[in-house]
Amino acid sequence: MISIQHNQSLKSYNTFKVDVCTKYFAVFNNVNELIDILNNEIIQEEKILILGEGSNILFTKYFNGIVLINNIKGIKINKETKQEAFVSVGAGENWHAFVLWSIKQGFSGIENLALIPGLVGASPIQNIGAYGVEAQEFITEVKYIDLKAKEKKILTNEECKFDYRDSIFKNKLKNKVVITEVIYRLSKKPKHNISYSVLKKELEETTQIISTESILNSVINIRNRKLPNPKEIPNGGSFFKNPLVSNTKFKTLRNKFPNIIGYKSSEKNMKIAAAWLIDNAGWKGYKKENCGVHKNQALVLINYGTATGRDILNLAMQIKKSVQQKYNITLEEEVTIL
Ligand code: FAD
Ligand code: EPU
């Protein structure tokens, strides 16, 4: 029998370390336990929030519903060919541990995504990405429980409608599913992507050998230099997405701001580094009372101690307003705000 707790603090369940409470709270270890909880009388009218490691979420108030912590474990090779392995991963597995497991098996592909906090179950939600690689390149299927029908469902890669920091789970299926398992297709031969210039430079400077392990180590080095470890400095990673603008708008901006950083995203659009926009607007290293902007990465907002979710949200809104005024660009939040 699963125990449902009342009035549980969520402070240790979000990487911003914001201290809010939830009305109800439970942990599930498998699909049967999840269904048991969903059938429990006391939660029938309650809002449901599925939480992984809380590394992409900002709580601004008491959660008036039930928070369910996904603890479904297990990594299994379902099928192997000469070239590839199809690996089924429980949604409650830690993402970085899965990356390390994959490298230990001699598989390649997801090494660029090392050290991203969170659980495997969240990896399809915003199609996690870093250093030139996105999860969508390796996901073949996502298994989930439909919260209303309480039935098992499967989506293929195409049906997930993946895009930059986006998928069907942030749109049509938002708050309607519990992802229970993700199937990854990994390469048994080296499948390296060193197109991201910072990664390429790091590899050139540290080792001449391009291997899955050297890419892993380089990614870890870069991330440790740039991004604050949430265990030491509470944060939620990039607070905003990198905005897309038309080529014409980018040209106009570049005339005004010659150092602006942008990358080709499609034939029509450029992706602008939001960190540069915020940095160039003077926010990097800003600190007010208990929250601020990281000194090495202007896209990362930080809780220096006892900031509330509201304090962090207020700072984010100030930044958003200043970016709007300076560049006429509306930043979109990457972090889920509740
Ligand atoms: P949570 O924060 O717990 O949840 C995020 C959202 O997904 C919530 O809306 C939640 O309800 C929903 N959700 C979670 N699990 C499930 C499930 N099983 N079923 C249904 N819904 C679910 N992201 C990147 O893409 N690239 C990066 O390089 C990156 N770097 C980061 C660095 C730092 C220091 C931090 C703090 C974050 C970073 N992130 C990055 C963001 C974050 O790590 C990812 O979004 C990660 O996938 C979130 O996982 P989580 O388990 O913590 O999800
Ligand atoms: N830059 C600045 N000022 C800063 C920080 C960066 O001008 O304060 C410049 C850098 O010099 C660089 C550019 O901005 O030219 C981009 O910086 P970086 O390589 O650090 O990447 P990013 O665009 O800021 C994105 C992701 C990260 C991911 C990295 C690496 C988004 C919103 N963020 O950051 O993901 O780790 O690329 O691929 O796409 C996350 O999603 O939480 C996250 C951390």
mmCIF file of C-alpha atoms in Angstrom, residues 50-322:
data_model
loop_
_atom_site.group_PDB
_atom_site.id
_atom_site.type_symbol
_atom_site.label_atom_id
_atom_site.label_comp_id
_atom_site.label_asym_id
_atom_site.label_seq_id
_atom_site.Cartn_x
_atom_site.Cartn_y
_atom_site.Cartn_z
ATOM 1 C CA ILE A 50 4.888 14.530 -11.843
ATOM 2 C CA LEU A 51 8.311 15.469 -10.603
ATOM 3 C CA GLY A 52 11.731 14.136 -11.546
ATOM 4 C CA GLU A 53 14.680 15.876 -9.897
ATOM 5 C CA GLY A 54 12.991 19.283 -10.083
ATOM 6 C CA SER A 55 15.857 20.774 -12.123
ATOM 7 C CA ASN A 56 13.645 22.618 -14.612
ATOM 8 C CA ILE A 57 10.914 23.961 -12.367
ATOM 9 C CA LEU A 58 10.326 27.077 -10.251
ATOM 10 C CA PHE A 59 7.733 26.853 -7.499
ATOM 11 C CA THR A 60 6.315 30.272 -6.676
ATOM 12 C CA LYS A 61 3.571 29.130 -4.311
ATOM 13 C CA TYR A 62 2.046 26.294 -2.288
ATOM 14 C CA PHE A 63 1.145 23.399 -4.593
ATOM 15 C CA ASN A 64 -2.551 22.750 -4.061
ATOM 16 C CA GLY A 65 -2.619 19.177 -5.340
ATOM 17 C CA ILE A 66 -0.479 16.027 -5.322
ATOM 18 C CA VAL A 67 3.194 15.824 -6.289
ATOM 19 C CA LEU A 68 4.211 12.378 -7.521
ATOM 20 C CA ILE A 69 7.887 11.462 -7.569
ATOM 21 C CA ASN A 70 8.872 9.113 -10.363
ATOM 22 C CA ASN A 71 11.160 6.341 -9.099
ATOM 23 C CA ILE A 72 10.758 3.746 -11.880
ATOM 24 C CA LYS A 73 14.192 2.154 -12.302
ATOM 25 C CA GLY A 74 15.801 -0.230 -14.766
ATOM 26 C CA ILE A 75 18.027 -0.163 -17.840
ATOM 27 C CA LYS A 76 17.659 -3.036 -20.284
ATOM 28 C CA ILE A 77 18.988 -3.736 -23.778
ATOM 29 C CA ASN A 78 15.867 -4.756 -25.717
ATOM 30 C CA LYS A 79 17.431 -5.519 -29.068
ATOM 31 C CA GLU A 80 20.856 -5.366 -30.685
ATOM 32 C CA THR A 81 22.047 -5.278 -34.252
ATOM 33 C CA LYS A 82 25.630 -5.095 -35.492
ATOM 34 C CA GLN A 83 25.403 -1.317 -35.507
ATOM 35 C CA GLU A 84 22.942 -0.372 -32.804
ATOM 36 C CA ALA A 85 21.462 -1.162 -29.411
ATOM 37 C CA PHE A 86 17.873 -0.363 -28.426
ATOM 38 C CA VAL A 87 17.866 0.388 -24.718
ATOM 39 C CA SER A 88 14.788 0.669 -22.558
ATOM 40 C CA VAL A 89 15.291 3.009 -19.605
ATOM 41 C CA GLY A 90 13.016 3.475 -16.589
ATOM 42 C CA ALA A 91 11.845 7.082 -16.277
ATOM 43 C CA GLY A 92 13.216 7.286 -12.722
ATOM 44 C CA GLU A 93 16.839 6.594 -13.722
ATOM 45 C CA ASN A 94 19.224 9.522 -13.311
ATOM 46 C CA TRP A 95 20.115 10.944 -16.723
ATOM 47 C CA HIS A 96 23.880 11.332 -16.179
ATOM 48 C CA ALA A 97 24.123 7.817 -14.698
ATOM 49 C CA PHE A 98 22.473 6.516 -17.892
ATOM 50 C CA VAL A 99 25.020 8.419 -20.027
ATOM 51 C CA LEU A 100 27.865 6.824 -18.028
ATOM 52 C CA TRP A 101 26.234 3.369 -18.308
ATOM 53 C CA SER A 102 25.954 3.805 -22.078
ATOM 54 C CA ILE A 103 29.641 4.715 -22.422
ATOM 55 C CA LYS A 104 30.626 1.746 -20.240
ATOM 56 C CA GLN A 105 28.791 -0.565 -22.656
ATOM 57 C CA GLY A 106 30.845 0.905 -25.506
ATOM 58 C CA PHE A 107 27.825 2.743 -26.949
ATOM 59 C CA SER A 108 28.046 6.198 -28.402
ATOM 60 C CA GLY A 109 25.773 9.163 -29.172
ATOM 61 C CA ILE A 110 24.624 10.727 -25.915
ATOM 62 C CA GLU A 111 28.061 11.592 -24.466
ATOM 63 C CA ASN A 112 27.547 15.275 -25.405
ATOM 64 C CA LEU A 113 24.549 15.281 -23.040
ATOM 65 C CA ALA A 114 26.612 14.314 -19.977
ATOM 66 C CA LEU A 115 25.987 16.036 -16.656
ATOM 67 C CA ILE A 116 22.554 17.408 -17.552
ATOM 68 C CA PRO A 117 20.681 17.186 -14.240
ATOM 69 C CA GLY A 118 17.386 15.339 -13.954
ATOM 70 C CA LEU A 119 15.805 12.000 -14.728
ATOM 71 C CA VAL A 120 15.470 10.044 -17.978
ATOM 72 C CA GLY A 121 11.669 10.490 -17.823
ATOM 73 C CA ALA A 122 12.063 14.226 -18.327
ATOM 74 C CA SER A 123 14.506 13.887 -21.238
ATOM 75 C CA PRO A 124 11.798 13.795 -23.969
ATOM 76 C CA ILE A 125 9.721 16.563 -22.376
ATOM 77 C CA GLN A 126 11.902 19.449 -23.464
ATOM 78 C CA ASN A 127 14.064 17.288 -25.760
ATOM 79 C CA ILE A 128 17.182 17.958 -23.684
ATOM 80 C CA GLY A 129 20.108 19.276 -25.650
ATOM 81 C CA ALA A 130 23.692 20.398 -25.265
ATOM 82 C CA TYR A 131 26.899 20.791 -27.264
ATOM 83 C CA GLY A 132 25.350 20.138 -30.672
ATOM 84 C CA VAL A 133 23.227 17.097 -29.742
ATOM 85 C CA GLU A 134 19.560 16.676 -28.786
ATOM 86 C CA ALA A 135 17.830 13.681 -27.168
ATOM 87 C CA GLN A 136 15.423 13.437 -30.133
ATOM 88 C CA GLU A 137 18.260 12.049 -32.288
ATOM 89 C CA PHE A 138 18.296 8.898 -30.114
ATOM 90 C CA ILE A 139 14.767 8.417 -28.789
ATOM 91 C CA THR A 140 12.762 5.817 -30.693
ATOM 92 C CA GLU A 141 9.731 5.491 -28.398
ATOM 93 C CA VAL A 142 8.257 7.028 -25.268
ATOM 94 C CA LYS A 143 5.968 4.930 -23.059
ATOM 95 C CA TYR A 144 3.514 6.702 -20.789
ATOM 96 C CA ILE A 145 0.388 6.358 -18.699
ATOM 97 C CA ASP A 146 -2.502 8.532 -19.739
ATOM 98 C CA LEU A 147 -3.655 10.192 -16.512
ATOM 99 C CA LYS A 148 -7.335 10.254 -17.459
ATOM 100 C CA ALA A 149 -7.737 6.811 -19.015
ATOM 101 C CA LYS A 150 -5.088 5.292 -16.687
ATOM 102 C CA GLU A 151 -3.887 3.292 -19.667
ATOM 103 C CA LYS A 152 -0.461 2.520 -21.093
ATOM 104 C CA LYS A 153 0.351 4.292 -24.352
ATOM 105 C CA ILE A 154 3.355 4.511 -26.676
ATOM 106 C CA LEU A 155 4.485 7.325 -28.937
ATOM 107 C CA THR A 156 7.002 6.964 -31.733
ATOM 108 C CA ASN A 157 9.751 9.527 -32.211
ATOM 109 C CA GLU A 158 7.769 11.276 -34.924
ATOM 110 C CA GLU A 159 4.624 11.428 -32.813
ATOM 111 C CA CYS A 160 6.564 13.184 -30.031
ATOM 112 C CA LYS A 161 6.846 16.289 -32.280
ATOM 113 C CA PHE A 162 10.290 17.164 -31.010
ATOM 114 C CA ASP A 163 11.745 20.600 -31.580
ATOM 115 C CA TYR A 164 14.286 22.857 -29.834
ATOM 116 C CA ARG A 165 13.422 22.557 -26.085
ATOM 117 C CA ASP A 166 9.955 21.375 -27.110
ATOM 118 C CA SER A 167 7.743 18.315 -27.683
ATOM 119 C CA ILE A 168 4.123 17.178 -27.587
ATOM 120 C CA PHE A 169 4.557 16.784 -23.800
ATOM 121 C CA LYS A 170 4.872 20.571 -23.427
ATOM 122 C CA ASN A 171 1.853 21.170 -25.643
ATOM 123 C CA LYS A 172 -1.035 18.800 -26.421
ATOM 124 C CA LEU A 173 -0.125 16.304 -23.696
ATOM 125 C CA LYS A 174 0.965 18.837 -21.058
ATOM 126 C CA ASN A 175 -0.059 17.643 -17.557
ATOM 127 C CA LYS A 176 -1.927 14.699 -19.119
ATOM 128 C CA VAL A 177 0.689 11.933 -18.933
ATOM 129 C CA VAL A 178 3.228 10.169 -16.779
ATOM 130 C CA ILE A 179 6.234 9.086 -18.806
ATOM 131 C CA THR A 180 7.299 5.681 -17.504
ATOM 132 C CA GLU A 181 9.952 4.453 -19.953
ATOM 133 C CA VAL A 182 12.024 5.856 -22.804
ATOM 134 C CA ILE A 183 13.621 3.727 -25.534
ATOM 135 C CA TYR A 184 16.993 4.996 -26.743
ATOM 136 C CA ARG A 185 18.769 3.818 -29.891
ATOM 137 C CA LEU A 186 22.520 4.020 -29.329
ATOM 138 C CA SER A 187 25.333 3.396 -31.750
ATOM 139 C CA LYS A 188 27.736 0.489 -31.215
ATOM 140 C CA LYS A 189 30.250 2.240 -33.429
ATOM 141 C CA PRO A 190 31.654 5.682 -32.549
ATOM 142 C CA LYS A 191 29.100 8.303 -33.545
ATOM 143 C CA HIS A 192 30.790 11.504 -32.506
ATOM 144 C CA ASN A 193 29.505 15.037 -32.919
ATOM 145 C CA ILE A 194 32.103 17.711 -32.274
ATOM 146 C CA SER A 195 30.453 20.418 -34.356
ATOM 147 C CA TYR A 196 29.875 22.732 -31.361
ATOM 148 C CA SER A 197 32.816 25.135 -31.512
ATOM 149 C CA VAL A 198 33.424 25.344 -27.744
ATOM 150 C CA LEU A 199 33.571 21.537 -27.539
ATOM 151 C CA LYS A 200 35.896 21.303 -30.533
ATOM 152 C CA LYS A 201 38.233 23.879 -28.976
ATOM 153 C CA GLU A 202 38.240 22.090 -25.616
ATOM 154 C CA LEU A 203 39.149 18.787 -27.308
ATOM 155 C CA GLU A 204 41.946 20.432 -29.286
ATOM 156 C CA GLU A 205 43.373 22.053 -26.182
ATOM 157 C CA THR A 206 43.202 19.036 -23.886
ATOM 158 C CA THR A 207 43.736 15.962 -26.053
ATOM 159 C CA GLN A 208 44.307 15.130 -29.666
ATOM 160 C CA ILE A 209 42.270 11.945 -29.316
ATOM 161 C CA ILE A 210 38.637 12.036 -30.339
ATOM 162 C CA SER A 211 36.892 9.246 -28.468
ATOM 163 C CA THR A 212 33.589 8.833 -26.662
ATOM 164 C CA GLU A 213 35.473 9.169 -23.354
ATOM 165 C CA SER A 214 37.396 12.295 -24.379
ATOM 166 C CA ILE A 215 34.154 13.942 -25.536
ATOM 167 C CA LEU A 216 32.536 12.994 -22.209
ATOM 168 C CA ASN A 217 35.445 14.511 -20.257
ATOM 169 C CA SER A 218 35.483 17.669 -22.367
ATOM 170 C CA VAL A 219 31.748 18.225 -21.916
ATOM 171 C CA ILE A 220 32.131 17.707 -18.158
ATOM 172 C CA ASN A 221 35.053 20.200 -18.046
ATOM 173 C CA ILE A 222 33.152 22.875 -19.974
ATOM 174 C CA ARG A 223 30.000 22.465 -17.913
ATOM 175 C CA ASN A 224 31.898 22.565 -14.623
ATOM 176 C CA ARG A 225 33.572 25.817 -15.696
ATOM 177 C CA LYS A 226 30.404 27.553 -16.874
ATOM 178 C CA LEU A 227 27.440 26.217 -14.975
ATOM 179 C CA PRO A 228 26.916 26.318 -11.220
ATOM 180 C CA ASN A 229 26.466 22.944 -9.542
ATOM 181 C CA PRO A 230 22.907 23.089 -8.160
ATOM 182 C CA LYS A 231 24.062 21.177 -5.064
ATOM 183 C CA GLU A 232 26.322 24.119 -4.182
ATOM 184 C CA ILE A 233 24.507 27.078 -5.778
ATOM 185 C CA PRO A 234 20.788 26.419 -6.262
ATOM 186 C CA ASN A 235 19.619 27.157 -9.836
ATOM 187 C CA GLY A 236 17.473 25.781 -12.660
ATOM 188 C CA GLY A 237 19.907 25.901 -15.606
ATOM 189 C CA SER A 238 19.015 28.255 -18.470
ATOM 190 C CA PHE A 239 15.994 30.217 -17.303
ATOM 191 C CA PHE A 240 15.019 31.290 -20.829
ATOM 192 C CA LYS A 241 15.204 29.651 -24.249
ATOM 193 C CA ASN A 242 17.440 31.064 -26.968
ATOM 194 C CA PRO A 243 15.052 33.122 -29.121
ATOM 195 C CA LEU A 244 14.547 32.595 -32.841
ATOM 196 C CA VAL A 245 14.370 35.693 -35.050
ATOM 197 C CA SER A 246 14.045 36.198 -38.818
ATOM 198 C CA ASN A 247 17.221 36.772 -40.834
ATOM 199 C CA THR A 248 16.033 40.336 -41.498
ATOM 200 C CA LYS A 249 15.557 41.097 -37.819
ATOM 201 C CA PHE A 250 18.960 39.603 -37.047
ATOM 202 C CA LYS A 251 20.632 41.894 -39.622
ATOM 203 C CA THR A 252 18.953 44.943 -38.076
ATOM 204 C CA LEU A 253 20.083 43.872 -34.614
ATOM 205 C CA ARG A 254 23.636 43.225 -35.816
ATOM 206 C CA ASN A 255 23.834 46.732 -37.282
ATOM 207 C CA LYS A 256 23.016 48.110 -33.852
ATOM 208 C CA PHE A 257 24.932 45.492 -31.800
ATOM 209 C CA PRO A 258 27.888 44.258 -33.910
ATOM 210 C CA ASN A 259 28.976 41.699 -31.266
ATOM 211 C CA ILE A 260 25.590 39.991 -30.995
ATOM 212 C CA ILE A 261 25.868 36.183 -31.064
ATOM 213 C CA GLY A 262 23.546 34.192 -33.329
ATOM 214 C CA TYR A 263 23.582 30.898 -35.204
ATOM 215 C CA LYS A 264 21.739 29.796 -38.309
ATOM 216 C CA SER A 265 18.681 27.829 -37.201
ATOM 217 C CA SER A 266 16.918 27.355 -40.556
ATOM 218 C CA GLU A 267 16.880 29.026 -43.973
ATOM 219 C CA LYS A 268 14.672 31.777 -42.545
ATOM 220 C CA ASN A 269 15.688 32.053 -38.900
ATOM 221 C CA MET A 270 18.625 32.752 -36.633
ATOM 222 C CA LYS A 271 18.886 31.543 -33.044
ATOM 223 C CA ILE A 272 20.255 34.274 -30.774
ATOM 224 C CA ALA A 273 22.261 33.548 -27.609
ATOM 225 C CA ALA A 274 19.901 34.781 -24.882
ATOM 226 C CA ALA A 275 22.887 34.754 -22.515
ATOM 227 C CA TRP A 276 24.561 37.408 -24.689
ATOM 228 C CA LEU A 277 21.399 39.565 -24.765
ATOM 229 C CA ILE A 278 21.127 39.454 -20.960
ATOM 230 C CA ASP A 279 24.877 39.852 -20.431
ATOM 231 C CA ASN A 280 25.056 42.819 -22.831
ATOM 232 C CA ALA A 281 22.119 44.409 -21.028
ATOM 233 C CA GLY A 282 24.331 44.486 -17.917
ATOM 234 C CA TRP A 283 22.784 41.710 -15.818
ATOM 235 C CA LYS A 284 25.664 39.237 -15.505
ATOM 236 C CA GLY A 285 26.726 38.881 -11.865
ATOM 237 C CA TYR A 286 23.777 41.013 -10.662
ATOM 238 C CA LYS A 287 22.786 40.246 -7.086
ATOM 239 C CA LYS A 288 19.860 41.565 -5.103
ATOM 240 C CA GLU A 289 19.299 40.233 -1.632
ATOM 241 C CA ASN A 290 19.037 36.483 -1.969
ATOM 242 C CA CYS A 291 18.919 35.948 -5.711
ATOM 243 C CA GLY A 292 20.865 36.979 -8.763
ATOM 244 C CA VAL A 293 22.395 36.199 -12.149
ATOM 245 C CA HIS A 294 25.344 33.799 -12.345
ATOM 246 C CA LYS A 295 28.739 35.444 -12.849
ATOM 247 C CA ASN A 296 29.795 33.068 -15.655
ATOM 248 C CA GLN A 297 26.441 32.492 -17.384
ATOM 249 C CA ALA A 298 23.890 35.277 -17.660
ATOM 250 C CA LEU A 299 21.116 32.826 -18.586
ATOM 251 C CA VAL A 300 21.282 31.147 -15.181
ATOM 252 C CA LEU A 301 19.404 32.659 -12.235
ATOM 253 C CA ILE A 302 20.556 31.759 -8.767
ATOM 254 C CA ASN A 303 19.104 31.391 -5.306
ATOM 255 C CA TYR A 304 21.833 32.577 -2.918
ATOM 256 C CA GLY A 305 20.027 31.226 0.101
ATOM 257 C CA THR A 306 16.551 32.063 1.198
ATOM 258 C CA ALA A 307 15.046 33.556 -1.968
ATOM 259 C CA THR A 308 11.435 32.638 -2.573
ATOM 260 C CA GLY A 309 10.144 31.506 -5.945
ATOM 261 C CA ARG A 310 8.443 34.922 -6.196
ATOM 262 C CA ASP A 311 11.804 36.720 -5.698
ATOM 263 C CA ILE A 312 13.366 34.677 -8.506
ATOM 264 C CA LEU A 313 10.345 35.170 -10.762
ATOM 265 C CA ASN A 314 10.424 38.954 -10.126
ATOM 266 C CA LEU A 315 14.084 39.054 -11.167
ATOM 267 C CA ALA A 316 13.298 37.004 -14.287
ATOM 268 C CA MET A 317 10.509 39.427 -15.204
ATOM 269 C CA GLN A 318 12.830 42.423 -14.742
ATOM 270 C CA ILE A 319 15.360 40.788 -17.070
ATOM 271 C CA LYS A 320 12.664 39.946 -19.591
ATOM 272 C CA LYS A 321 11.450 43.550 -19.592
ATOM 273 C CA SER A 322 14.953 44.942 -20.044
#
